[in-house]
Amino acid sequence: MSKYVPKLSDLKKEFDEKPSVLKGNYSVQEWWDIPVEFRDGNWCFPGKPEVLEDLGFANPRKWAATDENWQLPAGWQKTISDGLQSRLKKYRSLKLFLDSCVRCGACADKCHFFLGTGDPKNMPVVRAELLRSVYRHDFPLVEKILKGFSGSRKLTEAVIKEWHMYFHQCTECRRCSVFCPFGIDTAEITMMVRELLNLIGVNNNWILAPVSNCNRTGNHLGIEPHTFVQNINSLVEDIEDLTGVAVEPTFNRKGAEVLFITPSGDVFGDPGVYTMMGYLLLFHHIGLDYTISTYASEGGNFGMFTSNDMMKKLNAKMYHEAKRLGVKWILGGECGHMWRVVHQYMNTMNGPADFLEVPVSPITGTRFSNAAATKMVHIAEFTADLIHHKKLKLDPKRNDHLRTTFHDSCNVARGMGMFEEPRHILRNVCNTFHEMPEDTIREKTFCCGSGSGLNAEENMENRMRGGFPRANAVKQVKDRHKVNSLVTICAIDRASLPPLMNYWNPGVSVYGLHELVGNALIMQGEKKRTEDLRENPMAGFEDGGDDEE
Amino acid sequence: MNTVLAKFLESNKKAILQQWLDCALALFPEKMGYSTPVAMVLSGALEKILSGLGKSENDCQEALDDVTRILAVQNFPPSKALSIFLEPKLILRDIMMKTTVAGTLTQEVQEAFNSRFDRLTLEAFDSYMRHREKIYQLKVEEGSRRMYMALRRTEA
Amino acid sequence: MKKVLMPLVMVAVLALVPFLGVQYAGLSYLFGVIIPYTAIVVLLAGFLLRLVDWLRRPVPFRIPTTCGQEKSLEWIKYDRFESPHRFWEAAARVLSEVFLFRSLFRNTKAELHKDSNLAYGSHKWLWLGGLAFHWSLLIIVLRHSRFFFVMVPGFTEFLDHADGFLDVTLPTFYITNAVVLAAITFLVFRRLNDAKMRLISLQTDYFPLFLIAAIVVVGILMRYLTRLDIMPVKDQMLRLVNFSFDDPGEIGTLFYVHLFLVSVLAIYFPFSKLMHAGAIFLSPTRNLCNNSREKRHVNPWNASIKFKTYSEYEDNYRDKMKKANLPIEKQ
């Protein structure tokens, strides 16, 4: 052997001494012994003091998760403990989900954050145990006597830090709850813990700032009424430039038949605005009598990621405005968590909506009996019905430059159960549609990794990790079927999937479903269309030239 | 030299790959399982890198990107992330020590292998940095996407 | 592995207690009468209390996890059991969880396919193991009903025959005995074998598995090895069923071990994760219909909140709204 190669004995010694990963000695630790480390890219900035003051939330101060001292308010343990007690009284779900887990592990590898990070505390079962261990310590009977036996621990500041980290690495997507034999829903636990954390001022600015904006101006982005109108009017101009058709949306108009509400991202952000153009074209195409409100100008509801009371407060505007305007029913745009709120919470929280009528499509006459009480219809249900009754003039060839796949948004999938309507629309507005692998779509869909208010820029690395399983599934259809367009019906997806695709699968663009509808619609009196709503050339419609971007 | 190395790699590929993959997976908090998307991508990419090594024209840029794309967003420092490109050298020594004299490589070939991996480590560093920069670029882009209409108005 | 050894030691000690107590201290009355009565009272009262404790808490929101197409437009087929619309559909959903472990059946595991594409393949071992474990336990418990009736009921006879159709030993070999032991071995093994499972398992997860294993093993020993005379056992069980506090007759010590371990299980039941047996019926993500937009769900404590009304909004933005030609309520 040469002098460059170390002696066998040296190597052996090094191998024995080095805490090598090959030896598999990483499983001696219990999960509660693994320290929590806040690093750049794995936490969101905390709520700004002025935002907290505006909302009347506890403990406004300047702090950061990386601080040693989090400046928790005096008596915070009692606040948490009392808060948990009162929530256990109010929610059977919480009590049941804390009591009934058998740690069978069926959920363990279902979480996109666990799959993307390998961090054991991202297994849904452990995420819930973070709370359960404290709950067992404080509450039930024998477990108190047999502490080591049932894995209980005291509520300390370290536990709060752990909660902050891991309950902000859960997107409330409910995928684990599909696989749990008892239907334990980690989203429910995350919602409760976030409520508790807000009681002591441990929070996330990316969630609280939109909440405060929404409360003040009517929408998350804080757009004031005149700007809101201005934005939509410039989209109207774009539409006229592209199609030669002048669409005429109205605002805050009393006596309209339908109130249309969509997430404000569709009015402000790219690529949401193209979806908005799609809606406007559709409504013009069928001559819908609708209006848009600048007061209830937000479909989304970041209150849901804060507390149930805040969810209710922000949601209340929808019915309030529908009543004031005297519309017959409400039509809702493409959004994920907005539809969880509308479908499962709105009528319970802010109903009954007696002042509205059971929604009936004025074009097809279809009565939406599934929305008979809440009186709000999803745009995909509405459009699917129009297509089914052949009320739309569509040219799917206009989307031939797009080879699509469809991303089921978590909340629409597992909190509402809408799978077929968007697919029916997609198949009718484009010619190339390929599904991602079976276990990554429909009720088993993978989250974008940025839901539930985690799509802060400073959280980018975390989001890329959490979104990896989704991106990986897209990559498969990209490789196999040359898919270049990821179609979705969620505003958070439209904001967060572009960077995710750009990082993992460059070349795949993100589209809202109704953007494709807008492309395909043959409008009355339109001029020759050569470009899609993004002003990209359509394949086969150009005046000669390359159809590639 | 290439043929000798290629032959050696071919006959020991499975063992090297297994150990190398184990090192990569063990970077993650609680060793990433084999049946995870991360493990799948890593194992595919590492294999491509390894099988490209013996060949004279070796272009494993894509595979290298696949590996560093995952590493660049993880919760551990670059030094730890890129350490996996140092491991093959140790693995090779390890295997050499266990094999018979007939199976060993000449010092020349070993050094060729090592220097190839040194170069690969530097290439991986480039690739890693590209992905880090991409992250910052994404942040900027996302900011402007979010403010799309406002920016448009100010431009107009 | 403290968390595996501790429960093992606990079960061993628990098994030793009645053995010593009956064999050397002559405490057959304690172990044959007092403890079984206590155990049954604790089990029934505890189980009931826990159920009541859950039931008295409200279900404020209708939050089913929808695992299939909702009922919407008429021409779209909806998934009755994964997205139930009527009560009986939701009931069927819950029962399919109880009897068939439907959700566990969905279990997947990521795997690499030949075309080097990642797929999440079906992974049914946990489902199979869990199903085998629970069903054999149920059959074994039902089989034991022969000890509680003077005349052996018909269904017990039937179960007995079905379970013992592999008539290879004397006394008859029961398939469920083998299945339950195999299933327990599998369930323990999977907790030890996989790094993830090792990490999430607590002592309270191993303890009931070991306890049930011990009960089964002692039962098998009684039946096949020591060939315990079952007539006095049946006499004693009949006495217990008839609320008699008479002294138990002369019965082999192993029986007391078996009975004591069963009593421990009964007492442990209501205070532990074993209550999942009751919880599974109540889970709001499974037992509610997905019809919240069709029928209003009422929250008994619906919090009263103050939201920002339109008129407050208009007051804030009146001038700007006027400029944008938006209709306003007040000039």
Short mmCIF file of N, CA and C in Angstrom, two decimals, chain A residues 1-11, chain B residues 89-90 92-97 104-108 110-111 114:
data_model
loop_
_atom_site.label_atom_id
_atom_site.label_comp_id
_atom_site.label_asym_id
_atom_site.label_seq_id
_atom_site.Cartn_x
_atom_site.Cartn_y
_atom_site.Cartn_z
N MET A 1 0.83 -1.21 0.00
CA MET A 1 0.00 0.00 0.00
C MET A 1 0.86 1.25 0.00
N SER A 2 0.36 2.28 -0.62
CA SER A 2 1.16 3.50 -0.71
C SER A 2 1.06 4.29 0.59
N LYS A 3 1.92 5.24 0.69
CA LYS A 3 1.90 6.06 1.90
C LYS A 3 0.67 6.97 1.96
N TYR A 4 0.05 7.12 0.79
CA TYR A 4 -1.13 7.99 0.79
C TYR A 4 -2.37 7.32 1.39
N VAL A 5 -2.35 6.01 1.31
CA VAL A 5 -3.53 5.31 1.84
C VAL A 5 -3.33 5.04 3.32
N PRO A 6 -4.24 5.48 4.15
CA PRO A 6 -4.05 5.26 5.58
C PRO A 6 -4.10 3.78 5.93
N LYS A 7 -3.51 3.45 7.05
CA LYS A 7 -3.48 2.05 7.46
C LYS A 7 -4.89 1.60 7.83
N LEU A 8 -5.09 0.34 7.69
CA LEU A 8 -6.39 -0.24 7.99
C LEU A 8 -6.82 0.06 9.43
N SER A 9 -5.83 -0.05 10.35
CA SER A 9 -6.16 0.17 11.75
C SER A 9 -6.61 1.61 12.01
N ASP A 10 -5.95 2.55 11.30
CA ASP A 10 -6.34 3.95 11.46
C ASP A 10 -7.77 4.16 11.01
N LEU A 11 -8.05 3.58 9.86
CA LEU A 11 -9.39 3.75 9.32
C LEU A 11 -10.44 3.14 10.22
N LYS B 89 -14.68 8.21 -1.89
CA LYS B 89 -13.26 7.89 -1.71
C LYS B 89 -13.08 6.94 -0.53
N LEU B 90 -13.78 7.25 0.56
CA LEU B 90 -13.67 6.40 1.74
C LEU B 90 -14.26 5.02 1.46
N LEU B 92 -14.43 3.55 -1.38
CA LEU B 92 -13.50 2.82 -2.24
C LEU B 92 -12.38 2.19 -1.41
N ARG B 93 -11.79 2.97 -0.52
CA ARG B 93 -10.73 2.44 0.35
C ARG B 93 -11.24 1.26 1.14
N ASP B 94 -12.42 1.46 1.64
CA ASP B 94 -13.03 0.42 2.45
C ASP B 94 -13.15 -0.88 1.68
N ILE B 95 -13.62 -0.76 0.47
CA ILE B 95 -13.81 -1.95 -0.36
C ILE B 95 -12.46 -2.57 -0.71
N MET B 96 -11.50 -1.71 -1.02
CA MET B 96 -10.16 -2.19 -1.36
C MET B 96 -9.56 -3.01 -0.23
N MET B 97 -9.81 -2.52 0.98
CA MET B 97 -9.22 -3.22 2.13
C MET B 97 -9.82 -4.59 2.32
N THR B 104 -7.52 -5.56 -6.19
CA THR B 104 -7.20 -4.15 -5.91
C THR B 104 -6.80 -3.40 -7.16
N LEU B 105 -6.87 -2.13 -7.03
CA LEU B 105 -6.48 -1.28 -8.15
C LEU B 105 -5.07 -0.77 -7.91
N THR B 106 -4.42 -0.41 -8.99
CA THR B 106 -3.10 0.18 -8.82
C THR B 106 -3.28 1.57 -8.21
N GLN B 107 -2.21 2.03 -7.66
CA GLN B 107 -2.26 3.34 -7.02
C GLN B 107 -2.65 4.41 -8.02
N GLU B 108 -2.18 4.21 -9.23
CA GLU B 108 -2.46 5.18 -10.28
C GLU B 108 -3.97 5.28 -10.53
N GLN B 110 -6.34 4.36 -8.55
CA GLN B 110 -7.00 4.92 -7.37
C GLN B 110 -6.92 6.42 -7.35
N GLU B 111 -5.75 6.91 -7.68
CA GLU B 111 -5.59 8.36 -7.67
C GLU B 111 -6.44 9.02 -8.74
N ASN B 114 -9.82 9.16 -7.28
CA ASN B 114 -9.92 10.22 -6.27
C ASN B 114 -9.95 11.60 -6.90
#
